[in-house]
Coordinates of C-alpha atoms in Angstrom, one line a residue:
Chain A
X40 CA -4.5 21.2 -3.5
X41 CA -2.3 23.1 -5.8
X42 CA 1.3 21.6 -6.2
X43 CA 2.9 25.3 -6.6
X44 CA 1.4 26.6 -3.5
X45 CA 2.3 23.5 -1.5
X46 CA 5.7 23.7 -2.8
X47 CA 6.4 27.2 -2.3
X48 CA 5.1 26.5 1.3
X49 CA 7.4 23.8 2.0
X50 CA 10.3 25.2 0.4
X51 CA 10.0 28.5 2.4
X52 CA 9.7 26.4 5.7
X53 CA 12.7 24.3 4.6
X54 CA 14.7 27.7 4.3
X55 CA 13.7 28.7 7.5
X56 CA 14.4 25.5 9.2
X57 CA 18.0 25.7 7.5
X58 CA 18.8 29.0 9.0
X59 CA 17.7 28.2 12.2
X60 CA 19.5 24.9 12.2
X61 CA 22.8 26.9 11.3
X62 CA 22.3 29.1 14.3
X63 CA 21.3 27.2 17.1
X64 CA 23.1 24.3 19.0
X65 CA 25.9 23.8 21.7
X66 CA 27.7 26.8 19.8
X67 CA 25.0 29.5 18.6
X68 CA 25.8 31.5 16.1
X69 CA 24.3 35.0 14.8
X70 CA 22.4 35.3 11.9
X71 CA 24.3 38.3 10.9
X72 CA 27.6 36.2 11.4
X73 CA 26.2 33.5 9.0
X74 CA 25.2 35.8 6.4
X75 CA 29.1 37.3 6.7
X76 CA 30.7 34.0 6.2
X77 CA 28.3 32.6 3.4
X78 CA 28.2 35.9 1.6
X79 CA 32.0 36.7 2.6
X80 CA 31.5 40.2 3.3
X81 CA 33.1 42.4 6.0
X82 CA 35.2 39.4 6.5
X83 CA 37.6 41.2 9.3
X84 CA 34.6 41.1 11.5
X85 CA 34.2 37.1 11.5
X86 CA 35.3 34.9 14.6
X87 CA 37.3 32.3 13.2
X88 CA 35.4 29.8 15.5
X89 CA 32.3 30.9 14.0
X90 CA 33.6 30.2 10.5
X91 CA 35.0 26.3 11.7
X92 CA 31.7 25.8 13.4
X93 CA 29.6 26.7 10.8
X94 CA 31.7 25.6 7.9
X95 CA 33.3 22.4 8.9
X96 CA 30.4 20.9 11.3
X97 CA 27.0 22.4 10.7
X98 CA 27.0 23.2 7.1
X99 CA 28.0 20.1 6.2
X100 CA 25.5 18.3 8.4
X101 CA 22.6 19.9 7.6
X102 CA 23.2 19.5 3.8
X103 CA 23.9 15.4 4.6
X104 CA 20.6 15.6 6.7
X105 CA 18.7 17.2 3.9
X106 CA 19.9 15.0 1.1
X107 CA 19.3 11.7 3.5
X108 CA 16.0 13.1 4.2
X109 CA 15.4 13.4 0.6
X110 CA 16.4 10.1 -0.9
X111 CA 14.7 8.4 2.1
X112 CA 11.4 10.1 1.1
X113 CA 11.7 9.2 -2.3
X114 CA 12.7 5.8 -2.0
X115 CA 9.8 5.4 0.3
X116 CA 7.4 7.0 -2.6
X117 CA 8.9 5.0 -5.7
X118 CA 8.9 1.5 -3.1
X119 CA 5.2 2.2 -2.0
X120 CA 4.3 2.8 -5.9
X121 CA 6.3 -0.4 -7.1
X122 CA 4.4 -2.3 -4.5
X123 CA 1.3 -1.0 -5.0
X124 CA 0.8 -0.5 -1.0
X125 CA 1.0 2.7 0.5
X126 CA 2.4 1.0 3.8
X127 CA 5.5 -0.5 2.1
X128 CA 9.4 1.0 2.8
X129 CA 12.5 0.3 1.7
X130 CA 13.0 -1.6 5.1
X131 CA 10.5 -4.1 3.9
X132 CA 12.4 -5.7 1.3
X133 CA 15.5 -6.0 3.9
X134 CA 17.7 -3.7 2.4
X135 CA 18.1 -2.3 6.2
X136 CA 18.6 -5.2 7.7
X137 CA 21.2 -6.5 5.5
X138 CA 23.2 -3.2 5.6
X139 CA 22.6 -3.7 9.8
X140 CA 23.8 -7.2 10.0
X141 CA 27.2 -6.2 7.9
X142 CA 27.9 -3.3 9.8
X143 CA 27.4 -5.1 13.2
X144 CA 29.5 -7.9 12.0
X145 CA 32.0 -5.3 11.3
X146 CA 32.0 -3.5 14.6
X147 CA 32.4 -6.7 16.5
X148 CA 34.8 -8.9 14.5
X149 CA 36.2 -6.0 12.5
X150 CA 38.8 -5.4 15.2
X151 CA 40.3 -8.5 14.6
X152 CA 41.9 -8.0 11.0
X153 CA 41.5 -4.3 10.2
X154 CA 43.2 -1.4 11.9
X155 CA 41.9 1.5 13.4
X156 CA 42.1 3.8 10.6
X157 CA 40.6 1.2 8.3
X158 CA 37.2 0.5 10.5
X159 CA 36.2 4.1 9.9
X160 CA 35.8 3.2 6.1
X161 CA 35.0 -0.4 6.7
X162 CA 31.7 0.4 8.4
X163 CA 30.0 2.3 5.3
X164 CA 31.5 -0.1 2.7
X165 CA 30.2 -3.1 4.5
X166 CA 27.0 -1.6 4.7
X167 CA 26.4 -0.9 1.0
X168 CA 27.8 -4.6 0.2
X169 CA 25.3 -6.3 3.0
X170 CA 22.3 -4.1 1.3
X171 CA 23.1 -5.1 -2.1
X172 CA 23.7 -8.7 -1.3
X173 CA 20.1 -8.7 0.9
X174 CA 18.4 -7.0 -1.9
X175 CA 19.8 -9.3 -4.7
X176 CA 18.8 -12.5 -2.3
X177 CA 15.2 -11.0 -2.1
X178 CA 15.4 -10.5 -5.9
X179 CA 16.4 -13.8 -6.9
X180 CA 13.7 -15.6 -4.2
X181 CA 11.0 -13.7 -6.0
X182 CA 12.0 -13.9 -9.8
X183 CA 11.3 -17.2 -11.9
X184 CA 11.6 -17.0 -15.5
X185 CA 12.1 -13.0 -15.7
X186 CA 9.2 -12.6 -13.9
X187 CA 9.1 -10.9 -10.1
X188 CA 6.5 -11.7 -8.2
X189 CA 5.9 -8.5 -5.7
X190 CA 4.0 -10.5 -3.2
X191 CA 6.9 -13.4 -2.9
X192 CA 9.2 -10.3 -2.7
X193 CA 7.8 -8.8 0.4
X194 CA 7.3 -12.4 2.0
X195 CA 11.0 -12.9 1.3
X196 CA 11.8 -9.5 2.8
X197 CA 10.2 -10.1 6.0
X198 CA 11.8 -13.9 6.3
X199 CA 15.0 -12.6 5.6
X200 CA 14.5 -9.6 7.8
X201 CA 13.6 -11.9 10.7
X202 CA 17.0 -14.0 9.5
X203 CA 19.0 -11.1 9.7
X204 CA 17.6 -9.8 13.1
X205 CA 18.7 -13.5 14.6
X206 CA 22.4 -13.6 13.1
X207 CA 22.7 -9.5 14.3
X208 CA 21.2 -11.1 17.8
X209 CA 24.0 -13.4 17.6
X210 CA 26.8 -11.0 17.0
X211 CA 25.3 -8.8 19.6
X212 CA 25.4 -11.6 22.0
X213 CA 29.1 -12.0 21.6
X214 CA 30.0 -8.1 21.5
X215 CA 31.9 -6.6 24.5
X216 CA 30.5 -3.4 26.6
X217 CA 32.4 -0.8 24.0
X218 CA 31.1 -2.3 21.1
X219 CA 27.6 -2.7 22.4
X220 CA 27.4 1.0 22.8
X221 CA 28.8 1.3 19.3
X222 CA 25.9 -0.9 17.7
X223 CA 23.4 0.9 19.8
X224 CA 24.3 4.6 18.9
X225 CA 24.8 3.2 15.2
X226 CA 21.5 1.4 15.1
X227 CA 19.4 4.1 16.2
X228 CA 21.1 6.6 13.7
X229 CA 23.4 9.5 14.0
X230 CA 24.0 12.4 11.8
X231 CA 27.4 13.4 14.0
X232 CA 31.0 13.3 12.3
X233 CA 29.4 13.8 8.8
X234 CA 31.9 15.9 6.7
X235 CA 32.4 17.6 3.6
X236 CA 34.1 14.2 2.6
X237 CA 30.8 12.5 2.9
X238 CA 28.9 15.3 1.0
X239 CA 31.2 14.9 -1.9
X240 CA 30.8 11.4 -2.0
X241 CA 26.8 10.8 -1.2
X242 CA 25.9 13.9 -2.7
X243 CA 26.1 13.3 -6.3
X244 CA 25.2 9.6 -6.3
X245 CA 21.9 10.5 -4.3
X246 CA 21.1 13.7 -6.4
X247 CA 21.6 11.3 -9.8
X248 CA 19.8 8.4 -8.6
X249 CA 16.7 10.8 -7.3
X250 CA 16.6 12.4 -11.0
X251 CA 16.5 9.0 -12.3
X252 CA 13.6 7.8 -10.0
X253 CA 11.9 10.9 -10.9
X254 CA 11.8 9.8 -14.7
X255 CA 10.1 6.7 -14.0
X256 CA 7.0 8.6 -12.6
X257 CA 4.6 8.0 -15.6
X258 CA 5.3 4.1 -15.6
X259 CA 5.1 4.2 -11.6
X260 CA 1.6 5.6 -12.0
X261 CA 0.5 3.1 -14.4
X262 CA 2.3 0.0 -12.0
X263 CA -0.4 1.0 -9.6
X264 CA -2.8 0.0 -11.8
X265 CA -1.1 -3.5 -11.8
X266 CA 1.7 -4.8 -14.1
X267 CA -0.2 -6.2 -16.7
X268 CA -2.2 -3.0 -17.1
X269 CA 1.6 -1.2 -17.4
X270 CA 2.7 -4.2 -20.0
X271 CA -0.2 -3.2 -22.0
X272 CA 0.2 0.3 -22.3
X273 CA 3.9 -0.3 -23.1
X274 CA 5.8 -0.4 -20.1
X275 CA 8.7 -2.6 -19.9
X276 CA 7.7 -3.9 -16.5
X277 CA 10.7 -6.4 -16.2
X278 CA 13.1 -3.6 -16.7
X279 CA 11.5 -1.1 -14.8
X280 CA 11.1 -3.2 -11.6
X281 CA 14.7 -4.1 -11.9
X282 CA 15.8 -0.4 -12.4
X283 CA 14.0 0.8 -9.3
X284 CA 15.3 -1.6 -7.0
X285 CA 18.8 -1.3 -7.9
X286 CA 18.8 2.3 -7.5
X287 CA 17.0 1.9 -4.1
X288 CA 19.2 -0.6 -2.8
X289 CA 21.9 2.1 -3.7
X290 CA 20.0 5.0 -2.2
X291 CA 19.1 3.2 1.2
X292 CA 22.2 1.7 1.8
X293 CA 24.5 4.6 1.3
X294 CA 21.8 6.5 3.8
X295 CA 21.9 3.6 6.2
X296 CA 25.9 3.6 6.1
X297 CA 26.3 7.4 6.6
X298 CA 23.5 8.1 9.2
X299 CA 22.2 4.2 10.7
X300 CA 19.0 3.4 10.6
X301 CA 16.6 6.3 10.4
X302 CA 13.1 4.8 10.4
X303 CA 9.4 6.6 9.4
X304 CA 10.7 9.4 6.9
X305 CA 10.2 7.3 3.9
X306 CA 7.2 5.9 5.4
X307 CA 5.4 9.2 6.6
X308 CA 6.6 11.8 3.8
X309 CA 4.7 10.5 0.5
X310 CA 1.8 9.5 2.7
X311 CA 1.5 13.5 3.7
X312 CA 2.3 14.6 0.2
X313 CA -0.6 12.2 -1.6
X314 CA -3.1 13.7 1.0
X315 CA -1.7 17.2 -0.4
X316 CA -1.8 17.0 -3.9
X317 CA -2.8 13.2 -4.9
X318 CA -1.0 10.1 -5.8
X319 CA 0.5 11.4 -9.1
X320 CA 4.1 10.1 -8.7
X321 CA 5.3 13.3 -10.5
X322 CA 4.5 15.5 -7.7
X323 CA 4.7 13.0 -5.2
X324 CA 8.4 12.4 -5.9
X325 CA 9.3 15.8 -6.2
X326 CA 7.5 17.0 -2.9
X327 CA 8.7 14.0 -1.0
X328 CA 12.1 15.4 -1.7
X329 CA 11.4 18.5 -0.2
X330 CA 9.3 17.2 2.6
X331 CA 11.8 14.5 3.7
X332 CA 14.7 17.2 3.7
X333 CA 12.6 19.7 5.7
X334 CA 11.6 16.6 8.3
X335 CA 15.1 15.5 8.9
X336 CA 16.4 19.1 9.3
X337 CA 13.9 19.5 12.0
X338 CA 14.8 16.3 13.6
X339 CA 18.3 16.8 13.1
X340 CA 18.1 20.5 15.2
X341 CA 15.9 18.6 17.8
X342 CA 18.6 16.1 18.4
X343 CA 20.9 18.7 19.0
X344 CA 19.4 21.1 21.0
X345 CA 17.0 18.7 23.2
X346 CA 19.8 17.8 25.6
X347 CA 23.0 19.8 24.2
X348 CA 25.3 19.7 24.1
X349 CA 24.8 15.9 24.3
X350 CA 23.0 14.7 21.3
X351 CA 20.1 12.1 20.9
X352 CA 20.3 9.9 18.1
X353 CA 18.2 11.3 15.3
X354 CA 16.4 8.1 14.5
X355 CA 14.7 8.4 17.8
X356 CA 13.3 11.6 17.2
X357 CA 12.2 10.9 13.7
X358 CA 10.2 8.0 14.9
X359 CA 9.3 10.2 17.7
X360 CA 7.9 12.6 15.4
X361 CA 7.0 10.3 12.8
X362 CA 5.2 7.2 14.3
X363 CA 2.4 9.2 16.3
X364 CA 2.0 11.4 13.5
X365 CA 1.7 8.3 11.3
X366 CA -1.0 6.9 13.8
X367 CA -2.9 9.9 13.3
X368 CA -3.1 9.8 9.6
X369 CA -4.1 6.0 9.9
X370 CA -7.2 7.0 12.2
X371 CA -7.8 9.8 9.4
X372 CA -7.9 7.4 6.8
X373 CA -10.0 5.1 8.4
X374 CA -12.6 8.1 9.2
X375 CA -12.3 9.0 5.3
X376 CA -13.6 5.4 4.1
X377 CA -16.8 5.8 6.2
Chain B
X266 CA -5.5 -7.1 -38.8
X267 CA -5.5 -10.2 -35.7
X268 CA -4.3 -13.4 -37.3
X269 CA -4.6 -16.5 -35.3
X270 CA -3.2 -20.0 -36.7
X271 CA -3.0 -23.3 -34.9
X272 CA -2.9 -21.5 -31.4
X273 CA -2.2 -23.8 -28.7
X274 CA -1.8 -23.2 -24.9
X275 CA -0.7 -25.9 -22.2
X276 CA -0.5 -25.1 -18.8
X277 CA 2.1 -28.2 -17.5
X278 CA 0.3 -31.5 -19.0
X279 CA -3.2 -29.8 -19.0
X280 CA -4.4 -28.6 -22.4
X281 CA -6.4 -25.3 -22.2
X282 CA -7.0 -24.9 -25.7
X283 CA -5.4 -26.3 -29.4
X284 CA -5.2 -25.3 -33.0
X285 CA -7.4 -22.2 -32.6
X286 CA -7.8 -20.5 -35.8
X287 CA -9.5 -17.1 -36.6
X288 CA -9.2 -13.8 -37.8
X289 CA -10.2 -10.3 -36.7
X290 CA -10.7 -7.8 -39.2
X291 CA -10.6 -3.9 -38.9
X292 CA -13.5 -2.4 -38.5
X293 CA -15.4 -5.5 -37.4
X294 CA -16.7 -6.3 -33.8
X295 CA -16.3 -10.1 -32.7
X296 CA -17.5 -11.7 -29.5
X297 CA -15.9 -14.6 -27.8
X298 CA -18.5 -16.9 -26.1
X299 CA -18.1 -19.7 -23.8
X300 CA -18.6 -21.2 -20.7
X301 CA -16.8 -21.0 -17.4
X302 CA -13.2 -22.4 -17.6
X303 CA -13.5 -23.0 -21.4
X304 CA -10.6 -20.7 -21.7
X305 CA -11.7 -17.6 -23.0
X306 CA -9.6 -15.2 -20.6
X307 CA -6.6 -17.6 -21.2
X308 CA -7.2 -16.9 -25.4
X309 CA -7.6 -13.5 -24.5
X310 CA -4.4 -13.4 -22.1
X311 CA -2.5 -15.1 -24.9
X312 CA -3.2 -12.5 -27.7
X313 CA -2.2 -9.9 -25.1
X314 CA 1.1 -12.0 -24.7
X315 CA 1.0 -12.6 -21.1
X316 CA 0.8 -16.5 -21.9
X317 CA 3.5 -18.7 -23.6
X318 CA 2.0 -20.5 -26.5
X319 CA 2.2 -22.7 -29.7
X320 CA 1.2 -21.4 -33.1
X321 CA 1.1 -18.1 -35.2
X322 CA 0.1 -14.9 -33.7
X323 CA 0.3 -11.8 -35.6
X324 CA -1.2 -8.0 -35.8
X325 CA -1.2 -6.2 -39.0
X326 CA 1.1 -8.9 -40.4
X327 CA 3.5 -9.0 -37.6
X328 CA 4.4 -11.5 -35.3
X329 CA 3.3 -10.9 -31.9
X330 CA 6.5 -11.8 -30.0
X331 CA 8.6 -9.5 -32.4
X332 CA 6.9 -6.4 -31.8
X333 CA 8.1 -4.6 -28.9
X334 CA 5.8 -3.2 -26.2
X335 CA 5.9 0.2 -26.9
X336 CA 4.7 -0.3 -30.9
X337 CA 2.5 -3.1 -29.7
X338 CA 0.6 -0.5 -27.3
X339 CA 0.1 2.2 -29.7
X340 CA -2.1 -0.3 -31.8
X341 CA -3.3 -3.0 -29.3
X342 CA -5.1 -1.9 -26.1
X343 CA -6.6 -4.3 -23.6
X344 CA -9.4 -3.6 -21.2
X345 CA -8.9 -6.4 -18.1
X346 CA -12.3 -7.5 -16.1
X347 CA -11.4 -5.5 -13.1
X348 CA -8.8 -2.9 -12.2
X349 CA -7.8 -2.4 -8.5
X350 CA -6.6 1.1 -8.0
X351 CA -6.5 2.3 -4.4
X352 CA -4.6 5.6 -4.7
X353 CA -7.0 8.2 -5.3
X354 CA -6.3 9.6 -9.0
X355 CA -8.9 11.4 -10.5
X356 CA -10.4 10.2 -13.4
X357 CA -9.0 12.6 -15.6
X358 CA -5.5 11.3 -14.4
X359 CA -6.4 7.9 -14.9
X360 CA -7.8 8.0 -18.4
X361 CA -4.4 10.4 -19.5
X362 CA -2.5 7.6 -18.3
X363 CA -3.5 5.5 -21.7
X364 CA -2.1 8.3 -23.5
X365 CA 1.0 8.0 -22.0
X366 CA 2.6 5.9 -24.8
X367 CA 2.2 8.4 -27.4
X368 CA 4.3 11.3 -25.3
X369 CA 5.2 11.9 -21.7
X370 CA 4.3 15.3 -21.9
X371 CA 0.6 15.7 -23.3
X372 CA -0.4 17.8 -26.3
X373 CA -3.5 19.6 -27.3
X374 CA -4.3 16.6 -29.7
X375 CA -3.6 14.0 -26.4
X376 CA -6.1 16.3 -24.5
X377 CA -8.5 16.3 -27.4
X378 CA -8.5 12.7 -27.3
X379 CA -9.0 12.3 -23.7
X380 CA -11.8 14.5 -23.6
X381 CA -13.6 12.9 -26.7
X382 CA -13.2 9.5 -25.2
X383 CA -14.3 10.4 -21.9
X384 CA -17.4 12.1 -23.3
X385 CA -18.1 9.2 -25.6
X386 CA -18.2 6.7 -22.3
X387 CA -20.1 9.4 -20.5
X388 CA -17.5 10.1 -18.0
X389 CA -16.0 13.6 -18.7
X390 CA -18.7 14.9 -16.2
X391 CA -17.1 13.2 -13.3
X392 CA -13.3 13.9 -14.7
X393 CA -12.1 15.4 -11.3
X394 CA -13.7 12.7 -9.2
X395 CA -11.3 10.4 -7.1
X396 CA -11.5 7.0 -9.1
X397 CA -11.4 4.5 -5.9
X398 CA -14.9 6.5 -4.7
X399 CA -16.5 5.7 -7.9
X400 CA -19.4 2.8 -8.0
X401 CA -17.9 -0.3 -9.8
X402 CA -19.5 0.5 -13.2
X403 CA -18.7 4.0 -12.8
X404 CA -14.8 2.7 -12.6
X405 CA -15.5 0.3 -15.8
X406 CA -16.3 3.1 -18.4
X407 CA -13.2 5.1 -16.8
X408 CA -11.3 2.3 -17.9
X409 CA -13.0 1.9 -21.1
X410 CA -12.2 5.4 -21.6
X411 CA -8.9 5.0 -20.9
X412 CA -8.0 1.9 -23.3
X413 CA -10.0 3.9 -25.9
X414 CA -7.9 7.1 -25.4
X415 CA -4.6 4.7 -25.6
X416 CA -5.7 4.1 -29.4
X417 CA -8.0 6.4 -30.5
X418 CA -7.4 8.9 -33.4
X419 CA -8.9 12.2 -34.0
X420 CA -11.6 12.1 -37.1
X421 CA -9.3 14.9 -38.7
X422 CA -6.2 13.2 -38.6
X423 CA -7.4 9.8 -39.7
X424 CA -8.5 11.2 -43.0
X425 CA -5.3 13.0 -43.4
X426 CA -2.7 10.6 -42.7
X427 CA -2.6 6.7 -43.3
X428 CA -2.9 5.1 -39.7
X429 CA -2.6 1.5 -39.4
X430 CA -5.5 -0.4 -38.0
X431 CA -5.7 -1.0 -34.4
X432 CA -7.1 -3.9 -32.4
X433 CA -9.0 -3.2 -29.0
X434 CA -9.3 -6.7 -26.5
X435 CA -12.0 -6.5 -24.1
X436 CA -12.6 -8.9 -21.0
X437 CA -16.0 -8.8 -20.2
X438 CA -16.1 -4.9 -20.4
X439 CA -19.6 -4.5 -19.4
X440 CA -20.0 -7.2 -16.6
X441 CA -20.8 -4.6 -13.6
X442 CA -23.1 -2.2 -16.2
X443 CA -26.7 -2.0 -15.5
X444 CA -28.6 -2.6 -18.9
X445 CA -28.5 1.0 -20.1
X446 CA -24.6 1.3 -20.1
X447 CA -24.3 -2.1 -21.0
X448 CA -26.1 -1.2 -24.7
X449 CA -24.5 2.1 -24.5
X450 CA -21.2 0.7 -24.4
X451 CA -21.6 -2.0 -27.4
X452 CA -23.1 1.2 -29.4
X453 CA -19.8 2.8 -28.5
X454 CA -17.9 -0.1 -29.7
X455 CA -19.9 -0.1 -33.3
X456 CA -19.0 3.3 -33.7
X457 CA -15.4 2.7 -33.4
X458 CA -15.5 0.5 -36.6
X459 CA -15.2 3.9 -38.6
X460 CA -12.1 4.2 -36.4
X461 CA -10.6 1.2 -38.3
X462 CA -10.5 -0.6 -35.0
X463 CA -10.7 -4.3 -34.5
X464 CA -12.2 -5.3 -31.7
X465 CA -12.3 -8.9 -29.6
X466 CA -14.5 -9.2 -26.5
X467 CA -15.6 -11.6 -24.4
X468 CA -19.1 -11.8 -23.3
X469 CA -21.4 -13.6 -21.0
X470 CA -24.7 -12.1 -22.3
X471 CA -25.5 -14.2 -25.6
X472 CA -28.5 -11.9 -26.3
X473 CA -25.9 -8.8 -26.3
X474 CA -23.4 -10.5 -28.4
X475 CA -26.1 -11.4 -31.1
X476 CA -27.5 -7.8 -31.0
X477 CA -23.9 -6.2 -31.9
X478 CA -21.7 -8.9 -32.8
X479 CA -20.6 -8.9 -36.6
X480 CA -19.2 -12.6 -36.1
X481 CA -19.4 -14.9 -32.9
X482 CA -16.6 -17.2 -31.9
X483 CA -17.6 -20.2 -29.5
X484 CA -15.5 -21.7 -27.5
X485 CA -16.0 -25.3 -26.2
X486 CA -13.9 -27.7 -24.4
X487 CA -10.8 -26.1 -25.8
X488 CA -12.0 -25.8 -29.2
X489 CA -13.3 -23.4 -31.2
X490 CA -16.8 -25.0 -32.3
X491 CA -18.0 -22.0 -34.4
X492 CA -16.8 -18.8 -36.7
X493 CA -20.2 -17.3 -37.9
X494 CA -22.3 -14.3 -38.1
X495 CA -25.2 -14.2 -35.1
X496 CA -27.6 -15.6 -37.4
X497 CA -25.6 -18.6 -38.1
X498 CA -23.8 -19.2 -34.8
X499 CA -27.0 -18.8 -32.4
X500 CA -29.0 -21.9 -32.2
X501 CA -30.0 -24.0 -29.7
X502 CA -27.7 -26.9 -30.8
X503 CA -24.7 -24.9 -30.4
X504 CA -26.3 -23.3 -26.8
X505 CA -26.4 -26.9 -25.9
X506 CA -22.8 -27.6 -27.0
X507 CA -21.2 -24.7 -25.2
X508 CA -23.1 -23.9 -22.4
X509 CA -24.7 -27.2 -21.6
X510 CA -27.9 -25.4 -21.1
X511 CA -31.4 -25.8 -23.1
X512 CA -32.5 -22.9 -25.1
X513 CA -34.9 -21.5 -27.4
X514 CA -33.9 -19.3 -30.1
X515 CA -36.8 -16.9 -31.0
X516 CA -36.7 -14.1 -33.6
X517 CA -38.7 -11.2 -32.7
X518 CA -39.8 -8.5 -35.2
X519 CA -38.7 -5.9 -32.9
X520 CA -34.9 -7.3 -32.9
X521 CA -33.5 -7.9 -36.2
X522 CA -31.2 -10.5 -34.4
X523 CA -31.9 -14.0 -32.7
X524 CA -32.8 -14.0 -29.4
X525 CA -32.1 -16.7 -26.7
X526 CA -33.8 -17.4 -23.9
X527 CA -33.6 -20.6 -21.4
X528 CA -35.8 -23.3 -21.0
X529 CA -37.4 -24.3 -17.8
X530 CA -36.9 -28.0 -17.8
X531 CA -36.3 -30.4 -20.4

């Protein structure tokens, strides 16, 4: 399919979902009021509550949802390319597990030496440190003499994930009831409580990392034919792998810290895009970004409205939509191969 | 163009080959023959820079180690025996990847080169077909078009400016082709001589090598036992040494080169 048609189509749905997302929720806001507040006309007619809910709660949350969705989808696309495996996922090299282990450790044991105010900041920071440490460890395990073996890296990722899971289990076993609740909700993912501070902190970093990853499209295309083909075509494979893994670790750990573990966006989005426009990374990365944002925006609306005024963790929604869809994709692919 | 001097490769304590010495000149088609496990592929991989070695390898007078990957990719293309690509690129996309080392956004000349190379290899007709759904032989021709595109220079340019000679390394590029295309590919390779390209290729089919090679290298037990034109290199004694196979070499009037046939029993 033509990339222009697909992107125009996706962007228009994304805009539509964004507007709907701003309108509905526990506190509905009319379309007219939204336009008034955003484009600043007839300001005397605006209800202050409308303005507060829109500007302080929904807008930053929507922007963050879109950013996180894009970032996860781009990371998924790039990791699938790097591992030459359409079923790969940043979670596979242990990034999410590392972040989770450290965050849960902080939730359970942080109370002993951190004041209540500090704990709020401690969670994202510890998640980031955990993600980077585990990625580094997996990378070291898979690297000998400047050569990184991707298969060993996947296996090491699985081993480290199992180890991290076990350690997490031990920590959870020691947690009390309140902490258990925190852990459960965090690990299912949530976009609640995200504000402009998060947008200003995470937005630019995610955006810059995405642009850099996009610029690796051509070498990534060559990587799909194997490392030696890439090398003989003039790609510095060693450097490329390092750069991509570091960028993905940064992006995924930021996402995990802000919103917990959100599955399936990174796995499914690049897949759908490949079915639509083919495997060229220039197309896959840019369209995955749009589709990831779209998927997260939809999941966010659903999570806020399904049992309103309460809220479902967004990770549940992405899994609920993503997992059956993914199974359908697999069945379709089997049919195609026949 | 390519100069190999005192080349030795060891994996741990095992010596794969030692003191190998040969040249490949621009416009020359050289075939490397040897039994399974004789070290042919390792030798080719060494020239690709994938294997640690002792000795000297130089391309256009510059040592292999000192050339950076990008410069190297512009003068040397490598076609591996098998490329596994499970993602559904079109053939055109695959071939155009070979051109990316020159520019990240392809221009008119690049597109022209891609078309020329694809036409040469007989794959222009299915440029829009998806690579993973092609047969093994078709895939191999697409890959050949890709590596050709990497170092190909259009004739007009070739006359205008002074381009350095380039090197093409092929690892059994005809292994999954039918006889017609095997010969077709070797005719294409011969036609590249006027492109000022030096070609070194691993072949298993002795007669194919005999018919098209300018020179033949025989590798046996880690030593280069012959480096000569087909008329000299191909004889039953050398074949026995190389392959441990009893053969008869015949000269037939319809082909100008020696033909080898295996004997039933000795």
